[in-house]
PDB file of C-alpha atoms in Angstrom:
ATOM      1  CA  UNK A 261      48.014   0.205  48.706  1.00  0.00           C
ATOM      2  CA  UNK A 262      44.285   0.929  48.372  1.00  0.00           C
ATOM      3  CA  UNK A 263      44.994   4.504  47.183  1.00  0.00           C
ATOM      4  CA  UNK A 264      47.354   3.165  44.514  1.00  0.00           C
ATOM      5  CA  UNK A 265      44.715   0.715  43.235  1.00  0.00           C
ATOM      6  CA  UNK A 266      42.126   3.479  42.990  1.00  0.00           C
ATOM      7  CA  UNK A 267      44.568   5.719  41.102  1.00  0.00           C
ATOM      8  CA  UNK A 268      45.382   2.894  38.675  1.00  0.00           C
ATOM      9  CA  UNK A 269      41.704   2.174  38.002  1.00  0.00           C
ATOM     10  CA  UNK A 270      41.100   5.887  37.281  1.00  0.00           C
ATOM     11  CA  UNK A 271      44.006   5.942  34.777  1.00  0.00           C
ATOM     12  CA  UNK A 272      42.646   2.882  32.940  1.00  0.00           C
ATOM     13  CA  UNK A 273      39.122   4.361  32.683  1.00  0.00           C
ATOM     14  CA  UNK A 274      40.415   7.684  31.315  1.00  0.00           C
ATOM     15  CA  UNK A 275      42.549   5.865  28.760  1.00  0.00           C
ATOM     16  CA  UNK A 276      39.546   3.955  27.453  1.00  0.00           C
ATOM     17  CA  UNK A 277      37.489   7.138  27.112  1.00  0.00           C
ATOM     18  CA  UNK A 278      40.253   9.092  25.384  1.00  0.00           C
ATOM     19  CA  UNK A 279      41.229   6.459  22.825  1.00  0.00           C
ATOM     20  CA  UNK A 280      37.861   4.901  21.941  1.00  0.00           C
ATOM     21  CA  UNK A 281      36.977   5.146  18.195  1.00  0.00           C
ATOM     22  CA  UNK A 282      33.597   5.881  16.526  1.00  0.00           C
ATOM     23  CA  UNK A 283      32.146   2.974  14.514  1.00  0.00           C
ATOM     24  CA  UNK A 284      32.134   3.221  10.701  1.00  0.00           C
ATOM     25  CA  UNK A 285      28.314   3.042  10.575  1.00  0.00           C
ATOM     26  CA  UNK A 286      28.143   6.373  12.360  1.00  0.00           C
ATOM     27  CA  UNK A 287      30.213   8.249   9.763  1.00  0.00           C
ATOM     28  CA  UNK A 288      28.598  11.122   7.863  1.00  0.00           C
ATOM     29  CA  UNK A 289      28.049  11.039   4.088  1.00  0.00           C
ATOM     30  CA  UNK A 290      26.697  14.545   3.638  1.00  0.00           C
ATOM     31  CA  UNK A 291      24.748  17.359   5.247  1.00  0.00           C
ATOM     32  CA  UNK A 292      22.369  20.117   4.336  1.00  0.00           C
ATOM     33  CA  UNK A 293      20.648  23.081   5.928  1.00  0.00           C
ATOM     34  CA  UNK A 294      18.630  26.119   4.977  1.00  0.00           C
ATOM     35  CA  UNK A 295      15.106  27.485   5.167  1.00  0.00           C
ATOM     36  CA  UNK A 296      11.946  26.186   3.562  1.00  0.00           C
ATOM     37  CA  UNK A 297      10.206  27.945   0.679  1.00  0.00           C
ATOM     38  CA  UNK A 298       6.551  28.610  -0.067  1.00  0.00           C
ATOM     39  CA  UNK A 299       4.679  28.375   3.239  1.00  0.00           C
ATOM     40  CA  UNK A 300       7.384  26.146   4.676  1.00  0.00           C
ATOM     41  CA  UNK A 301       9.352  26.918   7.794  1.00  0.00           C
ATOM     42  CA  UNK A 302      12.855  25.757   8.661  1.00  0.00           C
ATOM     43  CA  UNK A 303      14.572  22.548   7.635  1.00  0.00           C
ATOM     44  CA  UNK A 304      17.676  20.598   8.462  1.00  0.00           C
ATOM     45  CA  UNK A 305      19.679  17.887   6.761  1.00  0.00           C
ATOM     46  CA  UNK A 306      22.203  15.201   7.528  1.00  0.00           C
ATOM     47  CA  UNK A 307      23.619  12.075   5.980  1.00  0.00           C
ATOM     48  CA  UNK A 308      24.985   8.743   7.151  1.00  0.00           C
ATOM     49  CA  UNK A 309      26.271   5.557   5.525  1.00  0.00           C
ATOM     50  CA  UNK A 310      23.383   3.125   5.926  1.00  0.00           C
ATOM     51  CA  UNK A 311      22.660   1.843   2.417  1.00  0.00           C
ATOM     52  CA  UNK A 312      24.428  -0.713   0.213  1.00  0.00           C
ATOM     53  CA  UNK A 313      26.252  -0.412  -3.103  1.00  0.00           C
ATOM     54  CA  UNK A 314      24.221  -3.279  -4.569  1.00  0.00           C
ATOM     55  CA  UNK A 315      20.767  -1.908  -3.721  1.00  0.00           C
ATOM     56  CA  UNK A 316      18.237  -1.348  -6.474  1.00  0.00           C
ATOM     57  CA  UNK A 317      14.924   0.417  -5.934  1.00  0.00           C
ATOM     58  CA  UNK A 318      11.572   0.507  -7.711  1.00  0.00           C
ATOM     59  CA  UNK A 319      11.616   3.117 -10.465  1.00  0.00           C
ATOM     60  CA  UNK A 320       8.665   5.505 -10.288  1.00  0.00           C
ATOM     61  CA  UNK A 321       7.642   8.272 -12.675  1.00  0.00           C
ATOM     62  CA  UNK A 322       6.272  11.767 -12.272  1.00  0.00           C
ATOM     63  CA  UNK A 323       3.540  13.191 -14.498  1.00  0.00           C
ATOM     64  CA  UNK A 324       3.189  16.954 -14.103  1.00  0.00           C
ATOM     65  CA  UNK A 325       0.227  18.731 -15.674  1.00  0.00           C
ATOM     66  CA  UNK A 326       0.642  22.490 -16.180  1.00  0.00           C
ATOM     67  CA  UNK A 327      -2.980  23.539 -16.276  1.00  0.00           C
ATOM     68  CA  UNK A 328      -5.605  26.148 -15.365  1.00  0.00           C
ATOM     69  CA  UNK A 329      -9.317  26.248 -14.642  1.00  0.00           C
ATOM     70  CA  UNK A 330      -9.884  28.743 -17.469  1.00  0.00           C
ATOM     71  CA  UNK A 331      -8.037  26.592 -19.999  1.00  0.00           C
ATOM     72  CA  UNK A 332     -10.651  24.934 -22.206  1.00  0.00           C
ATOM     73  CA  UNK A 333      -8.200  22.402 -23.640  1.00  0.00           C
ATOM     74  CA  UNK A 334      -6.886  21.308 -20.238  1.00  0.00           C
ATOM     75  CA  UNK A 335      -9.446  18.561 -19.516  1.00  0.00           C
ATOM     76  CA  UNK A 336      -7.578  16.290 -21.968  1.00  0.00           C
ATOM     77  CA  UNK A 337      -4.527  16.418 -19.696  1.00  0.00           C
ATOM     78  CA  UNK A 338      -6.749  15.561 -16.726  1.00  0.00           C
ATOM     79  CA  UNK A 339      -7.869  12.460 -18.644  1.00  0.00           C
ATOM     80  CA  UNK A 340      -4.226  11.573 -19.339  1.00  0.00           C
ATOM     81  CA  UNK A 341      -3.375  11.777 -15.626  1.00  0.00           C
ATOM     82  CA  UNK A 342      -6.359   9.631 -14.716  1.00  0.00           C
ATOM     83  CA  UNK A 343      -5.358   6.957 -17.238  1.00  0.00           C
ATOM     84  CA  UNK A 344      -1.761   6.986 -15.997  1.00  0.00           C
ATOM     85  CA  UNK A 345      -2.833   6.499 -12.376  1.00  0.00           C
ATOM     86  CA  UNK A 346      -5.349   3.811 -13.300  1.00  0.00           C
ATOM     87  CA  UNK A 347      -2.740   1.912 -15.330  1.00  0.00           C
ATOM     88  CA  UNK A 348       0.305   2.236 -13.073  1.00  0.00           C
ATOM     89  CA  UNK A 349      -1.063   3.093  -9.621  1.00  0.00           C
ATOM     90  CA  UNK A 350       1.504   4.272  -7.085  1.00  0.00           C
ATOM     91  CA  UNK A 351       4.316   3.998  -9.616  1.00  0.00           C
ATOM     92  CA  UNK A 352       3.074   7.313 -11.031  1.00  0.00           C
ATOM     93  CA  UNK A 353       3.213  10.520  -8.985  1.00  0.00           C
ATOM     94  CA  UNK A 354       0.648  12.826 -10.596  1.00  0.00           C
ATOM     95  CA  UNK A 355       0.865  16.582  -9.996  1.00  0.00           C
ATOM     96  CA  UNK A 356      -1.506  19.329 -11.162  1.00  0.00           C
ATOM     97  CA  UNK A 357       0.360  22.638 -11.394  1.00  0.00           C
ATOM     98  CA  UNK A 358      -1.693  25.840 -11.400  1.00  0.00           C
ATOM     99  CA  UNK A 359       0.268  29.055 -11.832  1.00  0.00           C
ATOM    100  CA  UNK A 360      -1.342  32.421 -12.483  1.00  0.00           C
ATOM    101  CA  UNK A 361      -2.038  31.694 -16.178  1.00  0.00           C
ATOM    102  CA  UNK A 362      -5.628  30.657 -16.940  1.00  0.00           C
ATOM    103  CA  UNK A 363      -6.719  31.257 -13.358  1.00  0.00           C
ATOM    104  CA  UNK A 364      -9.040  33.995 -12.095  1.00  0.00           C
ATOM    105  CA  UNK A 365      -7.487  36.500  -9.735  1.00  0.00           C
ATOM    106  CA  UNK A 366      -7.791  35.101  -6.232  1.00  0.00           C
ATOM    107  CA  UNK A 367      -8.284  31.508  -7.427  1.00  0.00           C
ATOM    108  CA  UNK A 368      -7.669  29.057  -4.598  1.00  0.00           C
ATOM    109  CA  UNK A 369      -5.864  26.801  -7.088  1.00  0.00           C
ATOM    110  CA  UNK A 370      -3.125  29.321  -7.874  1.00  0.00           C
ATOM    111  CA  UNK A 371       0.392  28.714  -6.582  1.00  0.00           C
ATOM    112  CA  UNK A 372       2.360  31.692  -7.847  1.00  0.00           C
ATOM    113  CA  UNK A 373       5.882  30.177  -7.546  1.00  0.00           C
ATOM    114  CA  UNK A 374       4.742  27.663 -10.176  1.00  0.00           C
ATOM    115  CA  UNK A 375       5.140  30.439 -12.760  1.00  0.00           C
ATOM    116  CA  UNK A 376       8.901  30.299 -12.275  1.00  0.00           C
ATOM    117  CA  UNK A 377       8.841  26.503 -12.496  1.00  0.00           C
ATOM    118  CA  UNK A 378       6.977  26.708 -15.784  1.00  0.00           C
ATOM    119  CA  UNK A 379       9.477  29.220 -17.150  1.00  0.00           C
ATOM    120  CA  UNK A 380      12.462  27.042 -16.279  1.00  0.00           C
ATOM    121  CA  UNK A 381      10.710  23.969 -17.702  1.00  0.00           C
ATOM    122  CA  UNK A 382       9.953  25.912 -20.916  1.00  0.00           C
ATOM    123  CA  UNK A 383       6.184  25.641 -20.663  1.00  0.00           C
ATOM    124  CA  UNK A 384       4.766  27.788 -23.466  1.00  0.00           C
ATOM    125  CA  UNK A 385       1.181  26.558 -23.748  1.00  0.00           C
ATOM    126  CA  UNK A 386      -1.571  24.893 -21.748  1.00  0.00           C
ATOM    127  CA  UNK A 387      -2.017  22.125 -21.062  1.00  0.00           C
ATOM    128  CA  UNK A 388       1.585  20.935 -20.993  1.00  0.00           C
ATOM    129  CA  UNK A 389       2.345  17.518 -19.524  1.00  0.00           C
ATOM    130  CA  UNK A 390       5.884  16.567 -18.523  1.00  0.00           C
ATOM    131  CA  UNK A 391       6.973  13.028 -17.729  1.00  0.00           C
ATOM    132  CA  UNK A 392       9.867  12.752 -15.291  1.00  0.00           C
ATOM    133  CA  UNK A 393      10.030  16.561 -15.181  1.00  0.00           C
ATOM    134  CA  UNK A 394      11.612  17.127 -18.608  1.00  0.00           C
ATOM    135  CA  UNK A 395       9.984  14.819 -21.187  1.00  0.00           C
ATOM    136  CA  UNK A 396       7.184  16.460 -23.185  1.00  0.00           C
ATOM    137  CA  UNK A 397       4.048  14.323 -23.499  1.00  0.00           C
ATOM    138  CA  UNK A 398       1.622  14.213 -26.392  1.00  0.00           C
ATOM    139  CA  UNK A 399      -1.219  13.897 -23.788  1.00  0.00           C
ATOM    140  CA  UNK A 400      -2.663  11.012 -25.828  1.00  0.00           C
ATOM    141  CA  UNK A 401      -1.423   7.630 -24.606  1.00  0.00           C
ATOM    142  CA  UNK A 402       0.217   7.334 -21.172  1.00  0.00           C
ATOM    143  CA  UNK A 403       0.846   3.616 -21.669  1.00  0.00           C
ATOM    144  CA  UNK A 404       3.285   4.081 -24.536  1.00  0.00           C
ATOM    145  CA  UNK A 405       4.856   7.211 -23.043  1.00  0.00           C
ATOM    146  CA  UNK A 406       5.231   6.255 -19.376  1.00  0.00           C
ATOM    147  CA  UNK A 407       5.466   2.464 -19.514  1.00  0.00           C
ATOM    148  CA  UNK A 408       9.040   2.215 -20.836  1.00  0.00           C
ATOM    149  CA  UNK A 409      10.292   4.299 -17.902  1.00  0.00           C
ATOM    150  CA  UNK A 410       8.816   2.182 -15.099  1.00  0.00           C
ATOM    151  CA  UNK A 411       8.002  -1.311 -16.369  1.00  0.00           C
ATOM    152  CA  UNK A 412      10.125  -4.297 -17.325  1.00  0.00           C
ATOM    153  CA  UNK A 413      12.427  -6.574 -15.372  1.00  0.00           C
ATOM    154  CA  UNK A 414      15.482  -4.448 -16.174  1.00  0.00           C
ATOM    155  CA  UNK A 415      13.962  -1.148 -14.995  1.00  0.00           C
ATOM    156  CA  UNK A 416      15.161  -0.051 -11.548  1.00  0.00           C
ATOM    157  CA  UNK A 417      16.834   2.883  -9.824  1.00  0.00           C
ATOM    158  CA  UNK A 418      20.026   3.359  -7.846  1.00  0.00           C
ATOM    159  CA  UNK A 419      18.192   5.912  -5.675  1.00  0.00           C
ATOM    160  CA  UNK A 420      15.435   5.092  -3.202  1.00  0.00           C
ATOM    161  CA  UNK A 421      13.276   7.383  -1.078  1.00  0.00           C
ATOM    162  CA  UNK A 422      11.458   7.124   2.240  1.00  0.00           C
ATOM    163  CA  UNK A 423       8.882   9.722   3.297  1.00  0.00           C
ATOM    164  CA  UNK A 424       7.507  10.226   6.798  1.00  0.00           C
ATOM    165  CA  UNK A 425       5.543  13.110   8.257  1.00  0.00           C
ATOM    166  CA  UNK A 426       3.822  14.336  11.380  1.00  0.00           C
ATOM    167  CA  UNK A 427       0.921  16.786  11.515  1.00  0.00           C
ATOM    168  CA  UNK A 428       0.192  18.862  14.619  1.00  0.00           C
ATOM    169  CA  UNK A 429      -2.544  21.399  14.048  1.00  0.00           C
ATOM    170  CA  UNK A 430      -1.441  23.383  10.994  1.00  0.00           C
ATOM    171  CA  UNK A 431       2.233  22.463  11.445  1.00  0.00           C
ATOM    172  CA  UNK A 432       3.503  19.705   9.181  1.00  0.00           C
ATOM    173  CA  UNK A 433       6.928  18.144   9.667  1.00  0.00           C
ATOM    174  CA  UNK A 434       8.256  16.190   6.674  1.00  0.00           C
ATOM    175  CA  UNK A 435      11.308  13.937   6.670  1.00  0.00           C
ATOM    176  CA  UNK A 436      12.696  12.510   3.443  1.00  0.00           C
ATOM    177  CA  UNK A 437      15.481   9.937   3.364  1.00  0.00           C
ATOM    178  CA  UNK A 438      17.314   9.320   0.091  1.00  0.00           C
ATOM    179  CA  UNK A 439      19.595   6.334  -0.395  1.00  0.00           C
ATOM    180  CA  UNK A 440      22.254   6.178  -3.087  1.00  0.00           C
ATOM    181  CA  UNK A 441      23.772   2.872  -4.153  1.00  0.00           C
ATOM    182  CA  UNK A 442      26.197   4.677  -6.488  1.00  0.00           C
ATOM    183  CA  UNK A 443      28.181   7.857  -5.993  1.00  0.00           C
ATOM    184  CA  UNK A 444      26.118  10.903  -6.963  1.00  0.00           C
ATOM    185  CA  UNK A 445      27.066  14.539  -7.518  1.00  0.00           C
ATOM    186  CA  UNK A 446      24.914  17.551  -8.324  1.00  0.00           C
ATOM    187  CA  UNK A 447      21.525  16.040  -7.458  1.00  0.00           C
ATOM    188  CA  UNK A 448      18.636  17.942  -5.855  1.00  0.00           C
ATOM    189  CA  UNK A 449      15.741  17.095  -3.546  1.00  0.00           C
ATOM    190  CA  UNK A 450      12.272  18.373  -4.471  1.00  0.00           C
ATOM    191  CA  UNK A 451       9.466  18.126  -1.897  1.00  0.00           C
ATOM    192  CA  UNK A 452       5.878  19.210  -2.654  1.00  0.00           C
ATOM    193  CA  UNK A 453       2.636  19.165  -0.662  1.00  0.00           C
ATOM    194  CA  UNK A 454      -0.337  18.083  -2.816  1.00  0.00           C
ATOM    195  CA  UNK A 455      -4.096  18.037  -2.271  1.00  0.00           C
ATOM    196  CA  UNK A 456      -6.580  15.700  -3.968  1.00  0.00           C
ATOM    197  CA  UNK A 457     -10.358  15.763  -4.263  1.00  0.00           C
ATOM    198  CA  UNK A 458     -10.432  19.530  -4.859  1.00  0.00           C
ATOM    199  CA  UNK A 459     -13.624  20.962  -6.386  1.00  0.00           C
ATOM    200  CA  UNK A 460     -13.169  23.369  -9.281  1.00  0.00           C
ATOM    201  CA  UNK A 461     -15.156  24.735 -12.207  1.00  0.00           C
ATOM    202  CA  UNK A 462     -13.070  23.628 -15.192  1.00  0.00           C
ATOM    203  CA  UNK A 463     -13.671  25.256 -18.563  1.00  0.00           C
ATOM    204  CA  UNK A 464     -14.030  22.787 -21.455  1.00  0.00           C
ATOM    205  CA  UNK A 465     -13.970  23.079 -25.232  1.00  0.00           C
ATOM    206  CA  UNK A 466     -15.057  19.454 -25.657  1.00  0.00           C
ATOM    207  CA  UNK A 467     -18.798  19.716 -25.225  1.00  0.00           C
ATOM    208  CA  UNK A 468     -19.329  19.290 -28.998  1.00  0.00           C
ATOM    209  CA  UNK A 469     -16.458  16.825 -29.565  1.00  0.00           C
ATOM    210  CA  UNK A 470     -17.982  13.361 -29.949  1.00  0.00           C
ATOM    211  CA  UNK A 471     -14.539  11.724 -29.544  1.00  0.00           C
ATOM    212  CA  UNK A 472     -13.993  13.259 -26.092  1.00  0.00           C
ATOM    213  CA  UNK A 473     -15.030  11.746 -22.757  1.00  0.00           C
ATOM    214  CA  UNK A 474     -16.409  15.230 -21.999  1.00  0.00           C
ATOM    215  CA  UNK A 475     -18.807  15.228 -24.961  1.00  0.00           C
ATOM    216  CA  UNK A 476     -22.122  16.870 -24.076  1.00  0.00           C
ATOM    217  CA  UNK A 477     -21.047  17.481 -20.482  1.00  0.00           C
ATOM    218  CA  UNK A 478     -21.231  21.248 -20.791  1.00  0.00           C
ATOM    219  CA  UNK A 479     -18.763  24.101 -21.114  1.00  0.00           C
ATOM    220  CA  UNK A 480     -17.980  23.949 -17.379  1.00  0.00           C
ATOM    221  CA  UNK A 481     -16.907  20.654 -15.811  1.00  0.00           C
ATOM    222  CA  UNK A 482     -17.040  19.965 -12.077  1.00  0.00           C
ATOM    223  CA  UNK A 483     -14.762  16.947 -11.724  1.00  0.00           C
ATOM    224  CA  UNK A 484     -12.437  16.533  -8.741  1.00  0.00           C
ATOM    225  CA  UNK A 485      -8.849  17.703  -9.177  1.00  0.00           C
ATOM    226  CA  UNK A 486      -6.187  15.378  -7.740  1.00  0.00           C
ATOM    227  CA  UNK A 487      -2.564  16.052  -6.874  1.00  0.00           C
ATOM    228  CA  UNK A 488      -2.968  19.848  -6.878  1.00  0.00           C
ATOM    229  CA  UNK A 489       0.334  21.508  -5.989  1.00  0.00           C
ATOM    230  CA  UNK A 490      -0.348  23.491  -2.826  1.00  0.00           C
ATOM    231  CA  UNK A 491       3.136  24.438  -1.690  1.00  0.00           C
ATOM    232  CA  UNK A 492       6.755  23.477  -2.096  1.00  0.00           C
ATOM    233  CA  UNK A 493       8.554  22.585   1.124  1.00  0.00           C
ATOM    234  CA  UNK A 494      11.862  22.742  -0.749  1.00  0.00           C
ATOM    235  CA  UNK A 495      12.895  25.324  -3.303  1.00  0.00           C
ATOM    236  CA  UNK A 496      10.414  24.712  -6.116  1.00  0.00           C
ATOM    237  CA  UNK A 497      13.294  23.516  -8.338  1.00  0.00           C
ATOM    238  CA  UNK A 498      14.881  21.531  -5.523  1.00  0.00           C
ATOM    239  CA  UNK A 499      17.475  21.911  -2.774  1.00  0.00           C
ATOM    240  CA  UNK A 500      21.014  20.828  -3.521  1.00  0.00           C
ATOM    241  CA  UNK A 501      22.099  17.474  -2.115  1.00  0.00           C
ATOM    242  CA  UNK A 502      25.775  17.301  -1.129  1.00  0.00           C
ATOM    243  CA  UNK A 503      27.858  14.815  -3.126  1.00  0.00           C
ATOM    244  CA  UNK A 504      27.028  11.303  -1.961  1.00  0.00           C
ATOM    245  CA  UNK A 505      29.339   8.320  -1.849  1.00  0.00           C
ATOM    246  CA  UNK A 506      28.176   4.865  -2.947  1.00  0.00           C
ATOM    247  CA  UNK A 507      26.053   3.287  -0.214  1.00  0.00           C
ATOM    248  CA  UNK A 508      25.112   6.536   1.533  1.00  0.00           C
ATOM    249  CA  UNK A 509      21.871   7.885   2.959  1.00  0.00           C
ATOM    250  CA  UNK A 510      20.866  11.554   2.985  1.00  0.00           C
ATOM    251  CA  UNK A 511      18.196  12.838   5.374  1.00  0.00           C
ATOM    252  CA  UNK A 512      16.385  16.154   5.258  1.00  0.00           C
ATOM    253  CA  UNK A 513      13.512  17.496   7.352  1.00  0.00           C
ATOM    254  CA  UNK A 514      11.169  20.339   6.457  1.00  0.00           C
ATOM    255  CA  UNK A 515       8.615  22.328   8.471  1.00  0.00           C
ATOM    256  CA  UNK A 516       5.539  23.565   6.605  1.00  0.00           C
ATOM    257  CA  UNK A 517       2.633  25.688   7.823  1.00  0.00           C
ATOM    258  CA  UNK A 518      -0.583  24.538   6.136  1.00  0.00           C
ATOM    259  CA  UNK A 519      -3.344  26.771   4.828  1.00  0.00           C
ATOM    260  CA  UNK A 520      -6.470  26.145   6.950  1.00  0.00           C
ATOM    261  CA  UNK A 521      -8.601  25.849   3.780  1.00  0.00           C
ATOM    262  CA  UNK A 522      -6.763  22.682   2.711  1.00  0.00           C
ATOM    263  CA  UNK A 523      -8.335  19.350   3.617  1.00  0.00           C
ATOM    264  CA  UNK A 524      -5.619  17.621   5.621  1.00  0.00           C
ATOM    265  CA  UNK A 525      -7.271  14.235   5.040  1.00  0.00           C
ATOM    266  CA  UNK A 526      -6.551  14.629   1.314  1.00  0.00           C
ATOM    267  CA  UNK A 527      -2.980  15.917   1.542  1.00  0.00           C
ATOM    268  CA  UNK A 528       0.039  13.974   0.343  1.00  0.00           C
ATOM    269  CA  UNK A 529       3.751  14.567  -0.033  1.00  0.00           C
ATOM    270  CA  UNK A 530       5.638  14.099  -3.281  1.00  0.00           C
ATOM    271  CA  UNK A 531       9.419  13.798  -3.065  1.00  0.00           C
ATOM    272  CA  UNK A 532      11.823  13.608  -5.986  1.00  0.00           C
ATOM    273  CA  UNK A 533      15.547  13.315  -6.425  1.00  0.00           C
ATOM    274  CA  UNK A 534      16.515  15.009  -9.678  1.00  0.00           C
ATOM    275  CA  UNK A 535      19.699  15.669 -11.587  1.00  0.00           C
ATOM    276  CA  UNK A 536      21.214  19.138 -11.871  1.00  0.00           C
ATOM    277  CA  UNK A 537      19.329  19.611 -15.174  1.00  0.00           C
ATOM    278  CA  UNK A 538      16.039  18.744 -13.368  1.00  0.00           C
ATOM    279  CA  UNK A 539      15.665  15.308 -14.995  1.00  0.00           C
ATOM    280  CA  UNK A 540      14.053  12.864 -12.577  1.00  0.00           C
ATOM    281  CA  UNK A 541      16.169  10.156 -10.946  1.00  0.00           C
ATOM    282  CA  UNK A 542      13.376   8.749  -8.781  1.00  0.00           C
ATOM    283  CA  UNK A 543      10.242   9.801  -6.905  1.00  0.00           C
ATOM    284  CA  UNK A 544       7.972   8.690  -4.095  1.00  0.00           C
ATOM    285  CA  UNK A 545       4.608   9.800  -2.686  1.00  0.00           C
ATOM    286  CA  UNK A 546       3.003   9.337   0.732  1.00  0.00           C
ATOM    287  CA  UNK A 547      -0.145  10.558   2.433  1.00  0.00           C
ATOM    288  CA  UNK A 548       0.345  13.034   5.262  1.00  0.00           C
ATOM    289  CA  UNK A 549       0.854  11.069   8.473  1.00  0.00           C
ATOM    290  CA  UNK A 550       1.953   7.947   6.572  1.00  0.00           C
ATOM    291  CA  UNK A 551       5.451   6.493   6.424  1.00  0.00           C
ATOM    292  CA  UNK A 552       6.248   5.249   2.913  1.00  0.00           C
ATOM    293  CA  UNK A 553       9.283   2.992   3.157  1.00  0.00           C
ATOM    294  CA  UNK A 554      12.064   2.421   0.636  1.00  0.00           C
ATOM    295  CA  UNK A 555      10.818   0.296  -2.272  1.00  0.00           C
ATOM    296  CA  UNK A 556      13.711  -2.139  -2.350  1.00  0.00           C
ATOM    297  CA  UNK A 557      13.943  -4.567  -5.275  1.00  0.00           C
ATOM    298  CA  UNK A 558      17.489  -5.786  -4.575  1.00  0.00           C
ATOM    299  CA  UNK A 559      19.078  -5.299  -1.112  1.00  0.00           C
TER     300      UNK A 559
END
């Protein structure tokens, strides 16, 4: 009788293990894999349903300045970026992009893959400032150009981002989570490493221009450069995100090897989700070692 009871208990336990079901919250909404670009290493991606279909997130903007130290007209774009950050703070992700144009050979500012980015974005002169990746700026008034995209009670996004990172020596691990409250197809994830407070001898044509903030400051300016694009953890134009259902979350992790000349205390990570035509959907920025959470307006 005891042997029968033991056999019956074993049958019941096996039945429970064989026929148990996985909970809905553990279901996958997408996945991604590949290898990092620039000085990045490997990366991995996965997705899971952990958002809501009603969520709305703070809408941020990107301001990208295609520039060069040998470009005498480029200080005006630097002023534009400064005004944008002063006016809108963290709602603006400012990026200085230095390709090989208007840079001396061997310049520590140069990031050669940026040449391809500039070609795709149809940059034909310097400086060129793009708002939300694809909108050409007049480089005059950031308030009128950027404000409508990020201010107002009706301005929000259906995509939110979280950035976290861990630095060990020269090895930087970056994780970006993207949440989608509506179904999305054809989007891409762009992840850049930026450095601020970088010294550089900037050429200026404004020494004799009494209307310029650089009037009588000399032909070479020594201001600090912020948001300098150092490397792209993703493809510089973005890595494809698998189609996402409403209420899904997509997670991707990148490994980047840092240049020892970069000041790790001044490094930050810019992450963007863009459409297939490179138009920005939303962006987020976090200092290296910081976790920047989802900016939820409506749960």
